[in-house]
Backbone as JSON Lines, residues from 0, in Angstrom:
{"i":0,"aa":"D","n":[-59.03,-17.29,-43.57],"ca":[-60.3,-16.87,-44.02],"c":[-61.25,-17.96,-43.67]}
{"i":1,"aa":"T","n":[-62.51,-17.39,-43.38],"ca":[-63.62,-18.17,-42.95],"c":[-64.86,-17.84,-43.7]}
{"i":2,"aa":"P","n":[-65.71,-18.85,-44.24],"ca":[-66.89,-18.51,-44.92],"c":[-67.8,-17.58,-44.02]}
{"i":3,"aa":"N","n":[-68.47,-16.57,-44.65],"ca":[-69.25,-15.61,-43.81],"c":[-70.79,-15.92,-43.95]}
{"i":4,"aa":"G","n":[-71.24,-16.96,-44.6],"ca":[-72.53,-17.31,-44.64],"c":[-73.32,-16.67,-45.86]}
{"i":5,"aa":"N","n":[-72.56,-15.68,-46.52],"ca":[-73.15,-14.98,-47.63],"c":[-72.44,-15.28,-49.05]}
{"i":6,"aa":"G","n":[-71.75,-16.53,-49.01],"ca":[-71.01,-16.96,-50.21],"c":[-69.68,-16.31,-50.32]}
{"i":7,"aa":"G","n":[-69.21,-15.46,-49.35],"ca":[-67.91,-14.84,-49.36],"c":[-67.11,-15.33,-48.11]}
{"i":8,"aa":"T","n":[-65.96,-14.65,-47.86],"ca":[-65.14,-15.1,-46.68],"c":[-64.85,-13.92,-45.92]}
{"i":9,"aa":"V","n":[-64.42,-14.15,-44.76],"ca":[-63.93,-12.98,-43.8],"c":[-62.55,-13.28,-43.5]}
{"i":10,"aa":"S","n":[-61.67,-12.35,-43.63],"ca":[-60.32,-12.46,-43.28],"c":[-60.07,-11.89,-41.91]}
{"i":11,"aa":"Y","n":[-59.64,-12.78,-41.03],"ca":[-59.42,-12.28,-39.65],"c":[-57.97,-11.9,-39.39]}
{"i":12,"aa":"G","n":[-57.78,-10.94,-38.56],"ca":[-56.49,-10.45,-38.31],"c":[-55.72,-11.39,-37.3]}
{"i":13,"aa":"S","n":[-54.56,-10.91,-37.02],"ca":[-53.55,-11.69,-36.12],"c":[-53.48,-10.77,-34.8]}
{"i":14,"aa":"L","n":[-52.59,-11.4,-34.01],"ca":[-52.18,-10.68,-32.7],"c":[-51.69,-9.35,-32.92]}
{"i":15,"aa":"A","n":[-51.06,-9.08,-34.01],"ca":[-50.56,-7.74,-34.4],"c":[-51.61,-6.72,-34.64]}
{"i":16,"aa":"D","n":[-52.84,-7.14,-34.88],"ca":[-53.93,-6.28,-35.12],"c":[-54.73,-6.1,-33.87]}
{"i":17,"aa":"A","n":[-54.24,-6.43,-32.74],"ca":[-55.01,-6.31,-31.38],"c":[-54.08,-5.54,-30.43]}
{"i":18,"aa":"T","n":[-54.87,-4.91,-29.47],"ca":[-54.2,-4.34,-28.33],"c":[-54.8,-5.13,-27.13]}
{"i":19,"aa":"L","n":[-54.08,-5.6,-26.26],"ca":[-54.6,-6.33,-25.0],"c":[-54.23,-5.59,-23.83]}
{"i":20,"aa":"W","n":[-55.27,-5.55,-22.91],"ca":[-55.1,-4.83,-21.69],"c":[-56.02,-5.33,-20.57]}
{"i":21,"aa":"G","n":[-55.82,-5.0,-19.41],"ca":[-56.61,-5.45,-18.26],"c":[-57.33,-4.28,-17.64]}
{"i":22,"aa":"A","n":[-58.47,-4.69,-16.9],"ca":[-59.25,-3.73,-16.15],"c":[-59.99,-4.4,-15.13]}
{"i":23,"aa":"P","n":[-60.19,-3.75,-13.88],"ca":[-60.93,-4.46,-12.74],"c":[-62.26,-4.8,-13.24]}
{"i":24,"aa":"G","n":[-62.81,-5.88,-12.57],"ca":[-64.05,-6.53,-12.86],"c":[-65.18,-5.58,-12.64]}
{"i":25,"aa":"Y","n":[-65.04,-4.6,-11.83],"ca":[-66.22,-3.64,-11.51],"c":[-66.28,-2.52,-12.5]}
{"i":26,"aa":"E","n":[-65.29,-2.28,-13.41],"ca":[-65.3,-1.18,-14.39],"c":[-66.15,-1.49,-15.6]}
{"i":27,"aa":"K","n":[-66.66,-0.59,-16.25],"ca":[-67.31,-0.67,-17.52],"c":[-66.51,-0.3,-18.63]}
{"i":28,"aa":"V","n":[-66.25,-1.13,-19.46],"ca":[-65.46,-0.8,-20.63],"c":[-66.27,-0.92,-21.91]}
{"i":29,"aa":"L","n":[-66.7,0.23,-22.5],"ca":[-67.68,0.24,-23.56],"c":[-67.03,-0.38,-24.85]}
{"i":30,"aa":"Q","n":[-67.84,-0.96,-25.61],"ca":[-67.35,-1.6,-26.87],"c":[-66.8,-0.53,-27.87]}
{"i":31,"aa":"D","n":[-67.41,0.54,-27.9],"ca":[-67.09,1.58,-29.0],"c":[-66.39,2.83,-28.49]}
{"i":32,"aa":"V","n":[-65.94,2.82,-27.18],"ca":[-65.23,3.97,-26.71],"c":[-63.89,3.58,-26.37]}
{"i":33,"aa":"H","n":[-62.91,4.23,-26.89],"ca":[-61.45,3.82,-26.73],"c":[-60.57,4.72,-25.88]}
{"i":34,"aa":"T","n":[-61.17,5.79,-25.24],"ca":[-60.46,6.67,-24.34],"c":[-61.14,6.76,-23.11]}
{"i":35,"aa":"G","n":[-60.43,7.28,-21.98],"ca":[-61.03,7.53,-20.72],"c":[-60.85,6.41,-19.73]}
{"i":36,"aa":"Y","n":[-59.9,5.45,-20.09],"ca":[-59.7,4.28,-19.19],"c":[-58.38,4.39,-18.54]}
{"i":37,"aa":"E","n":[-57.64,5.5,-18.74],"ca":[-56.33,5.65,-18.22],"c":[-56.2,5.4,-16.71]}
{"i":38,"aa":"D","n":[-57.12,5.78,-15.95],"ca":[-57.17,5.68,-14.46],"c":[-57.04,4.23,-13.92]}
{"i":39,"aa":"F","n":[-57.6,3.29,-14.84],"ca":[-57.58,1.86,-14.27],"c":[-57.03,0.88,-15.22]}
{"i":40,"aa":"K","n":[-56.64,1.22,-16.39],"ca":[-56.14,0.41,-17.46],"c":[-54.84,-0.24,-17.02]}
{"i":41,"aa":"T","n":[-54.65,-1.65,-17.2],"ca":[-53.35,-2.25,-16.69],"c":[-52.82,-3.07,-17.82]}
{"i":42,"aa":"N","n":[-51.73,-3.7,-17.58],"ca":[-51.21,-4.64,-18.53],"c":[-52.14,-5.76,-18.67]}
{"i":43,"aa":"A","n":[-52.04,-6.6,-19.74],"ca":[-52.93,-7.77,-19.98],"c":[-52.46,-8.88,-19.04]}
{"i":44,"aa":"E","n":[-52.96,-8.74,-17.73],"ca":[-52.63,-9.7,-16.8],"c":[-53.68,-9.72,-15.69]}
{"i":45,"aa":"I","n":[-53.71,-10.78,-14.98],"ca":[-54.77,-10.81,-13.91],"c":[-54.02,-10.89,-12.54]}
{"i":46,"aa":"N","n":[-54.37,-9.93,-11.7],"ca":[-53.73,-9.98,-10.31],"c":[-55.01,-9.63,-9.34]}
{"i":47,"aa":"L","n":[-55.36,-10.64,-8.59],"ca":[-56.49,-10.47,-7.64],"c":[-56.04,-10.93,-6.33]}
{"i":48,"aa":"M","n":[-56.59,-10.18,-5.24],"ca":[-56.42,-10.62,-3.8],"c":[-57.85,-10.9,-3.54]}
{"i":49,"aa":"V","n":[-58.1,-12.11,-2.9],"ca":[-59.4,-12.61,-2.68],"c":[-59.48,-13.36,-1.29]}
{"i":50,"aa":"A","n":[-60.67,-13.37,-0.77],"ca":[-60.83,-14.1,0.53],"c":[-61.46,-15.4,0.24]}
{"i":51,"aa":"K","n":[-61.31,-16.44,1.09],"ca":[-61.92,-17.72,0.99],"c":[-63.37,-17.48,0.93]}
{"i":52,"aa":"G","n":[-64.18,-18.31,0.07],"ca":[-65.48,-18.17,0.0],"c":[-66.01,-16.98,-0.82]}
{"i":53,"aa":"E","n":[-65.12,-16.29,-1.48],"ca":[-65.47,-15.18,-2.35],"c":[-65.42,-15.54,-3.79]}
{"i":54,"aa":"R","n":[-66.14,-14.64,-4.57],"ca":[-66.06,-14.63,-5.98],"c":[-65.52,-13.29,-6.5]}
{"i":55,"aa":"E","n":[-64.42,-13.26,-7.25],"ca":[-63.88,-12.02,-7.73],"c":[-63.49,-12.16,-9.21]}
{"i":56,"aa":"A","n":[-63.55,-11.03,-9.87],"ca":[-63.32,-11.06,-11.31],"c":[-62.5,-10.0,-11.8]}
{"i":57,"aa":"Q","n":[-61.94,-10.19,-12.95],"ca":[-61.18,-9.14,-13.62],"c":[-61.28,-9.27,-15.2]}
{"i":58,"aa":"H","n":[-61.3,-8.16,-15.85],"ca":[-61.42,-8.14,-17.32],"c":[-60.02,-8.35,-17.97]}
{"i":59,"aa":"I","n":[-59.98,-9.03,-19.06],"ca":[-58.95,-8.74,-20.19],"c":[-59.72,-8.27,-21.33]}
{"i":60,"aa":"I","n":[-59.22,-7.19,-21.87],"ca":[-59.81,-6.46,-22.9],"c":[-59.03,-6.7,-24.34]}
{"i":61,"aa":"I","n":[-59.77,-7.17,-25.3],"ca":[-59.09,-7.19,-26.63],"c":[-59.57,-5.96,-27.4]}
{"i":62,"aa":"T","n":[-58.78,-5.18,-27.87],"ca":[-59.12,-4.04,-28.77],"c":[-58.63,-4.35,-30.17]}
{"i":63,"aa":"A","n":[-59.67,-4.52,-31.09],"ca":[-59.31,-4.87,-32.48],"c":[-58.98,-3.54,-33.23]}
{"i":64,"aa":"K","n":[-57.91,-3.53,-33.92],"ca":[-57.57,-2.29,-34.68],"c":[-58.53,-2.26,-35.8]}
{"i":65,"aa":"N","n":[-58.01,-2.57,-37.07],"ca":[-58.93,-2.33,-38.21],"c":[-59.36,-3.64,-38.97]}
{"i":66,"aa":"K","n":[-59.18,-4.77,-38.34],"ca":[-59.67,-6.07,-38.73],"c":[-60.43,-6.84,-37.8]}
{"i":67,"aa":"P","n":[-61.35,-7.62,-38.2],"ca":[-62.03,-8.48,-37.21],"c":[-60.96,-9.5,-36.59]}
{"i":68,"aa":"L","n":[-61.19,-9.98,-35.54],"ca":[-60.24,-10.91,-34.86],"c":[-61.03,-12.13,-34.29]}
{"i":69,"aa":"R","n":[-60.59,-13.34,-34.54],"ca":[-61.19,-14.49,-33.97],"c":[-60.25,-14.91,-32.84]}
{"i":70,"aa":"Y","n":[-60.79,-15.19,-31.63],"ca":[-59.91,-15.54,-30.58],"c":[-60.35,-16.87,-29.83]}
{"i":71,"aa":"T","n":[-59.54,-17.51,-29.14],"ca":[-59.7,-18.61,-28.36],"c":[-59.04,-18.33,-26.99]}
{"i":72,"aa":"V","n":[-59.5,-18.91,-25.9],"ca":[-58.78,-18.79,-24.62],"c":[-58.6,-20.21,-24.06]}
{"i":73,"aa":"T","n":[-57.46,-20.5,-23.45],"ca":[-57.16,-21.79,-22.81],"c":[-56.79,-21.42,-21.38]}
{"i":74,"aa":"L","n":[-57.65,-21.99,-20.48],"ca":[-57.32,-21.77,-19.03],"c":[-56.55,-22.85,-18.5]}
{"i":75,"aa":"N","n":[-55.64,-22.58,-17.46],"ca":[-54.71,-23.53,-16.83],"c":[-54.97,-23.49,-15.33]}
{"i":76,"aa":"D","n":[-54.62,-24.53,-14.68],"ca":[-54.51,-24.63,-13.18],"c":[-53.54,-23.61,-12.78]}
{"i":77,"aa":"L","n":[-53.83,-23.06,-11.51],"ca":[-52.8,-22.13,-10.91],"c":[-52.19,-22.92,-9.78]}
{"i":78,"aa":"K","n":[-51.01,-22.76,-9.45],"ca":[-50.28,-23.37,-8.41],"c":[-49.56,-22.48,-7.43]}
{"i":79,"aa":"M","n":[-49.43,-22.98,-6.13],"ca":[-48.61,-22.3,-5.24],"c":[-47.17,-22.88,-5.32]}
{"i":80,"aa":"S","n":[-46.2,-22.27,-4.69],"ca":[-44.83,-22.72,-4.75],"c":[-44.71,-24.22,-4.14]}
{"i":81,"aa":"D","n":[-45.57,-24.52,-3.2],"ca":[-45.56,-25.84,-2.56],"c":[-46.25,-26.97,-3.42]}
{"i":82,"aa":"G","n":[-46.79,-26.5,-4.69],"ca":[-47.53,-27.46,-5.5],"c":[-49.09,-27.45,-5.22]}
{"i":83,"aa":"T","n":[-49.57,-26.93,-4.2],"ca":[-51.04,-26.76,-4.04],"c":[-51.66,-26.16,-5.24]}
{"i":84,"aa":"V","n":[-52.84,-26.73,-5.73],"ca":[-53.39,-26.35,-6.98],"c":[-54.72,-25.58,-6.71]}
{"i":85,"aa":"F","n":[-54.9,-24.57,-7.53],"ca":[-56.33,-23.83,-7.74],"c":[-56.71,-24.37,-9.13]}
{"i":86,"aa":"P","n":[-57.73,-25.16,-9.13],"ca":[-58.1,-25.9,-10.38],"c":[-58.75,-24.9,-11.25]}
{"i":87,"aa":"K","n":[-58.43,-25.04,-12.69],"ca":[-59.02,-24.24,-13.66],"c":[-60.5,-24.3,-13.65]}
{"i":88,"aa":"E","n":[-61.0,-25.43,-13.19],"ca":[-62.58,-25.58,-13.21],"c":[-63.17,-24.56,-12.26]}
{"i":89,"aa":"R","n":[-62.38,-23.82,-11.4],"ca":[-62.96,-22.87,-10.41],"c":[-62.82,-21.42,-11.1]}
{"i":90,"aa":"I","n":[-62.31,-21.45,-12.28],"ca":[-62.25,-20.1,-13.05],"c":[-63.34,-20.22,-14.15]}
{"i":91,"aa":"E","n":[-64.22,-19.28,-14.08],"ca":[-65.34,-19.09,-15.05],"c":[-64.82,-18.02,-16.07]}
{"i":92,"aa":"L","n":[-65.04,-18.28,-17.42],"ca":[-64.67,-17.31,-18.4],"c":[-66.01,-16.89,-19.09]}
{"i":93,"aa":"F","n":[-66.14,-15.63,-19.23],"ca":[-67.37,-15.19,-19.96],"c":[-66.92,-14.12,-21.06]}
{"i":94,"aa":"H","n":[-67.64,-14.15,-22.1],"ca":[-67.6,-13.17,-23.3],"c":[-68.68,-12.12,-22.96]}
{"i":95,"aa":"E","n":[-68.26,-10.81,-22.97],"ca":[-69.24,-9.77,-22.67],"c":[-70.04,-9.54,-23.99]}
{"i":96,"aa":"K","n":[-71.35,-9.38,-23.78],"ca":[-72.21,-8.91,-24.79],"c":[-72.64,-7.44,-24.51]}
{"i":97,"aa":"Y","n":[-72.93,-6.69,-25.45],"ca":[-73.22,-5.17,-25.28],"c":[-74.52,-4.77,-25.57]}
{"i":98,"aa":"I","n":[-75.0,-3.83,-25.07],"ca":[-76.38,-3.18,-25.33],"c":[-76.06,-1.69,-25.51]}
{"i":99,"aa":"E","n":[-76.81,-1.11,-26.53],"ca":[-76.53,0.25,-26.94],"c":[-77.39,1.19,-25.97]}
{"i":100,"aa":"V","n":[-76.65,2.17,-25.39],"ca":[-77.35,3.17,-24.59],"c":[-77.31,4.48,-25.42]}
{"i":101,"aa":"T","n":[-78.4,5.01,-25.89],"ca":[-78.49,6.21,-26.78],"c":[-78.72,7.49,-26.12]}
{"i":102,"aa":"T","n":[-79.2,7.39,-24.91],"ca":[-79.63,8.68,-24.22],"c":[-79.08,8.58,-22.73]}
{"i":103,"aa":"N","n":[-78.57,9.68,-22.32],"ca":[-78.01,9.63,-20.81],"c":[-79.2,10.31,-20.02]}
{"i":104,"aa":"Y","n":[-79.92,9.52,-19.39],"ca":[-81.03,10.04,-18.52],"c":[-80.61,10.35,-17.16]}
{"i":105,"aa":"S","n":[-79.36,10.16,-16.78],"ca":[-79.05,10.33,-15.35],"c":[-78.59,11.74,-14.98]}
{"i":106,"aa":"G","n":[-78.34,12.6,-16.09],"ca":[-77.93,13.88,-15.84],"c":[-76.4,13.9,-15.51]}
{"i":107,"aa":"T","n":[-75.78,12.78,-15.71],"ca":[-74.35,12.85,-15.36],"c":[-73.65,13.02,-16.77]}
{"i":108,"aa":"D","n":[-72.36,12.96,-16.82],"ca":[-71.6,13.02,-18.14],"c":[-71.31,11.63,-18.61]}
{"i":109,"aa":"A","n":[-71.92,10.63,-18.18],"ca":[-71.63,9.15,-18.66],"c":[-71.87,9.25,-20.1]}
{"i":110,"aa":"P","n":[-70.86,8.56,-20.85],"ca":[-70.98,8.57,-22.32],"c":[-72.17,7.66,-22.9]}
{"i":111,"aa":"I","n":[-72.7,7.96,-23.98],"ca":[-73.54,7.04,-24.67],"c":[-72.71,6.04,-25.43]}
{"i":112,"aa":"G","n":[-73.23,4.92,-25.81],"ca":[-72.42,3.91,-26.55],"c":[-72.83,2.56,-26.18]}
{"i":113,"aa":"W","n":[-71.97,1.57,-26.45],"ca":[-72.37,0.2,-26.18],"c":[-71.73,-0.34,-24.95]}
{"i":114,"aa":"Y","n":[-72.63,-0.53,-23.89],"ca":[-72.22,-0.95,-22.59],"c":[-72.16,-2.47,-22.43]}
{"i":115,"aa":"P","n":[-71.19,-3.05,-21.72],"ca":[-71.32,-4.45,-21.33],"c":[-72.53,-4.65,-20.46]}
{"i":116,"aa":"D","n":[-73.27,-5.75,-20.95],"ca":[-74.51,-5.98,-20.24],"c":[-74.61,-7.46,-19.77]}
{"i":117,"aa":"A","n":[-74.57,-8.39,-20.75],"ca":[-74.69,-9.79,-20.5],"c":[-73.33,-10.43,-20.49]}
{"i":118,"aa":"L","n":[-73.18,-11.43,-19.59],"ca":[-72.04,-12.31,-19.55],"c":[-72.44,-13.69,-20.04]}
{"i":119,"aa":"V","n":[-71.88,-14.06,-21.19],"ca":[-72.25,-15.22,-21.81],"c":[-71.12,-16.2,-21.71]}
{"i":120,"aa":"P","n":[-71.28,-17.45,-21.1],"ca":[-70.22,-18.36,-20.98],"c":[-69.36,-18.63,-22.17]}
{"i":121,"aa":"Y","n":[-68.06,-18.56,-21.99],"ca":[-67.29,-18.59,-23.21],"c":[-67.49,-19.92,-24.12]}
{"i":122,"aa":"E","n":[-67.77,-21.0,-23.48],"ca":[-68.02,-22.18,-24.35],"c":[-69.19,-22.1,-25.15]}
{"i":123,"aa":"N","n":[-70.3,-21.34,-24.84],"ca":[-71.4,-20.98,-25.57],"c":[-71.0,-20.15,-26.91]}
{"i":124,"aa":"I","n":[-70.2,-19.17,-26.55],"ca":[-69.67,-18.19,-27.53],"c":[-69.01,-19.02,-28.64]}
{"i":125,"aa":"V","n":[-68.13,-19.84,-28.22],"ca":[-67.32,-20.72,-29.12],"c":[-68.24,-21.63,-29.93]}
{"i":126,"aa":"E","n":[-69.21,-22.33,-29.3],"ca":[-70.14,-23.17,-29.96],"c":[-70.94,-22.52,-31.13]}
{"i":127,"aa":"Y","n":[-71.28,-21.23,-30.84],"ca":[-71.99,-20.49,-32.0],"c":[-71.09,-19.49,-32.8]}
{"i":128,"aa":"N","n":[-69.82,-19.75,-32.73],"ca":[-68.77,-19.0,-33.62],"c":[-68.93,-17.58,-33.32]}
{"i":129,"aa":"E","n":[-69.21,-17.13,-32.18],"ca":[-69.31,-15.61,-31.81],"c":[-68.0,-15.16,-31.14]}
{"i":130,"aa":"N","n":[-67.02,-15.92,-31.02],"ca":[-65.72,-15.48,-30.34],"c":[-64.9,-14.65,-31.44]}
{"i":131,"aa":"V","n":[-65.55,-13.54,-31.74],"ca":[-64.93,-12.52,-32.78],"c":[-64.99,-11.14,-32.18]}
{"i":132,"aa":"V","n":[-64.02,-10.43,-32.34],"ca":[-64.01,-8.94,-32.03],"c":[-64.15,-8.15,-33.35]}
{"i":133,"aa":"E","n":[-65.04,-7.31,-33.43],"ca":[-65.33,-6.59,-34.58],"c":[-64.2,-5.5,-34.71]}
{"i":134,"aa":"P","n":[-63.88,-5.06,-35.93],"ca":[-62.96,-3.96,-36.13],"c":[-63.25,-2.65,-35.4]}
{"i":135,"aa":"N","n":[-62.14,-2.13,-34.79],"ca":[-62.31,-0.86,-34.0],"c":[-63.18,-0.95,-32.84]}
{"i":136,"aa":"S","n":[-63.2,-2.17,-32.16],"ca":[-64.05,-2.41,-31.03],"c":[-63.3,-3.0,-29.96]}
{"i":137,"aa":"N","n":[-63.81,-2.82,-28.75],"ca":[-63.34,-3.45,-27.55],"c":[-64.09,-4.76,-27.29]}
{"i":138,"aa":"Q","n":[-63.55,-5.83,-26.81],"ca":[-64.2,-7.08,-26.48],"c":[-63.8,-7.44,-25.06]}
{"i":139,"aa":"G","n":[-64.75,-7.44,-24.14],"ca":[-64.29,-7.75,-22.75],"c":[-64.42,-9.29,-22.47]}
{"i":140,"aa":"L","n":[-63.36,-9.92,-21.84],"ca":[-63.42,-11.22,-21.48],"c":[-63.46,-11.14,-19.89]}
{"i":141,"aa":"Y","n":[-64.26,-11.73,-19.34],"ca":[-64.6,-11.63,-17.8],"c":[-64.14,-12.93,-17.16]}
{"i":142,"aa":"F","n":[-62.96,-12.87,-16.5],"ca":[-62.48,-13.99,-15.78],"c":[-62.98,-14.01,-14.28]}
{"i":143,"aa":"R","n":[-63.71,-14.84,-13.86],"ca":[-64.3,-14.87,-12.5],"c":[-63.82,-16.15,-11.73]}
{"i":144,"aa":"F","n":[-63.23,-15.88,-10.55],"ca":[-62.63,-16.82,-9.71],"c":[-63.53,-17.18,-8.54]}
{"i":145,"aa":"D","n":[-63.85,-18.44,-8.42],"ca":[-64.82,-18.96,-7.31],"c":[-63.88,-19.6,-6.32]}
{"i":146,"aa":"I","n":[-63.63,-18.98,-5.18],"ca":[-62.73,-19.39,-4.05],"c":[-63.49,-20.28,-3.09]}
{"i":147,"aa":"P","n":[-63.22,-21.54,-3.01],"ca":[-63.84,-22.49,-2.05],"c":[-63.4,-21.98,-0.63]}
{"i":148,"aa":"L","n":[-64.36,-22.28,0.31],"ca":[-64.0,-21.99,1.85],"c":[-62.74,-22.7,2.38]}
{"i":149,"aa":"N","n":[-62.51,-23.86,1.73],"ca":[-61.41,-24.78,2.24],"c":[-60.2,-24.66,1.36]}
{"i":150,"aa":"Q","n":[-60.16,-23.55,0.42],"ca":[-58.83,-23.39,-0.39],"c":[-57.73,-22.98,0.59]}
{"i":151,"aa":"K","n":[-56.61,-23.47,0.36],"ca":[-55.47,-23.16,1.19],"c":[-55.02,-21.67,0.87]}
{"i":152,"aa":"A","n":[-54.76,-20.94,1.87],"ca":[-54.35,-19.54,1.65],"c":[-52.98,-19.52,1.03]}
{"i":153,"aa":"G","n":[-52.73,-18.51,0.18],"ca":[-51.46,-18.32,-0.41],"c":[-51.54,-17.77,-1.8]}
{"i":154,"aa":"L","n":[-50.44,-17.54,-2.41],"ca":[-50.26,-16.97,-3.69],"c":[-50.21,-18.17,-4.8]}
{"i":155,"aa":"Y","n":[-51.31,-18.09,-5.6],"ca":[-51.25,-19.1,-6.76],"c":[-50.98,-18.35,-8.08]}
{"i":156,"aa":"T","n":[-50.22,-18.98,-8.82],"ca":[-49.8,-18.31,-10.14],"c":[-49.94,-19.26,-11.29]}
{"i":157,"aa":"G","n":[-49.97,-18.71,-12.43],"ca":[-50.13,-19.57,-13.64],"c":[-50.47,-18.6,-14.79]}
{"i":158,"aa":"T","n":[-51.02,-19.22,-15.88],"ca":[-51.27,-18.44,-17.06],"c":[-52.62,-18.86,-17.69]}
{"i":159,"aa":"A","n":[-53.09,-17.99,-18.55],"ca":[-54.09,-18.39,-19.5],"c":[-53.45,-18.05,-20.84]}
{"i":160,"aa":"T","n":[-53.93,-18.67,-21.85],"ca":[-53.31,-18.4,-23.16],"c":[-54.5,-17.9,-24.15]}
{"i":161,"aa":"L","n":[-54.29,-16.69,-24.6],"ca":[-55.17,-16.09,-25.68],"c":[-54.53,-16.28,-26.98]}
{"i":162,"aa":"T","n":[-55.38,-16.82,-27.89],"ca":[-54.92,-17.22,-29.28],"c":[-55.71,-16.24,-30.25]}
{"i":163,"aa":"I","n":[-55.0,-15.61,-31.13],"ca":[-55.63,-14.74,-32.08],"c":[-54.75,-14.96,-33.38]}
{"i":164,"aa":"G","n":[-55.46,-15.32,-34.4],"ca":[-54.81,-15.6,-35.71],"c":[-53.65,-16.6,-35.58]}
{"i":165,"aa":"G","n":[-53.85,-17.61,-34.74],"ca":[-52.91,-18.64,-34.75],"c":[-51.63,-18.31,-33.91]}
{"i":166,"aa":"Q","n":[-51.74,-17.07,-33.3],"ca":[-50.59,-16.55,-32.47],"c":[-51.11,-16.59,-30.98]}
{"i":167,"aa":"N","n":[-50.16,-17.03,-30.05],"ca":[-50.43,-17.14,-28.7],"c":[-49.97,-15.92,-27.99]}
{"i":168,"aa":"K","n":[-50.71,-15.47,-26.94],"ca":[-50.32,-14.5,-25.96],"c":[-50.63,-15.08,-24.61]}
{"i":169,"aa":"T","n":[-49.51,-15.1,-23.74],"ca":[-49.62,-15.6,-22.47],"c":[-50.1,-14.52,-21.54]}
{"i":170,"aa":"I","n":[-51.17,-14.77,-20.77],"ca":[-51.81,-13.82,-19.81],"c":[-51.26,-14.45,-18.5]}
{"i":171,"aa":"P","n":[-50.43,-13.6,-17.86],"ca":[-49.99,-14.04,-16.46],"c":[-51.28,-14.0,-15.46]}
{"i":172,"aa":"V","n":[-51.33,-14.86,-14.53],"ca":[-52.42,-14.84,-13.57],"c":[-51.81,-15.04,-12.15]}
{"i":173,"aa":"A","n":[-52.12,-14.15,-11.31],"ca":[-51.78,-14.23,-9.9],"c":[-53.05,-14.11,-9.0]}
{"i":174,"aa":"L","n":[-53.34,-15.09,-8.14],"ca":[-54.44,-15.05,-7.31],"c":[-53.97,-15.27,-5.88]}
{"i":175,"aa":"D","n":[-54.0,-14.14,-5.05],"ca":[-53.51,-14.3,-3.6],"c":[-54.81,-14.56,-2.7]}
{"i":176,"aa":"V","n":[-54.84,-15.72,-2.33],"ca":[-56.02,-16.12,-1.51],"c":[-55.67,-15.84,0.0]}
{"i":177,"aa":"L","n":[-56.49,-15.09,0.64],"ca":[-56.28,-14.64,2.04],"c":[-57.02,-15.67,3.04]}
{"i":178,"aa":"D","n":[-56.5,-15.94,4.21],"ca":[-57.05,-16.89,5.08],"c":[-58.42,-16.2,5.72]}
């Protein structure tokens, strides 16, 4: 339980109160829409094929069931089988902020709802205690990999750790750097 600023407390849920899944970095996962993602929804893992000098991203989505969830993320270095390191400092983590779209002006069948719009650095979200997923909502975490031109080509693997309610979930990460 955490004080809510109004004299009461908020009881946050655990990992059992969440569904975790992955989505490509270019897809829009709305905060309040829970269907229609079947064509691109993946397990809660990151698998990217990238070129040297490129920046690529992938989402991990936390879907809160009926309780608010407070989360933290720990990034780790990635390594090749020969020990070559892709440093965690080259992985940028963002918390997606949402904007409400109430009218569909385009004439398409795009849904109205809360669209991801701003990418706020994770450390700022934690500093202001905004690392919370509201009940019955999706929260996108945007992992962006910045590949140096001199990065050795090959498959780098490792993990990120997502913690919800004191429980850890290991997120497998595979980054295949092409020459």
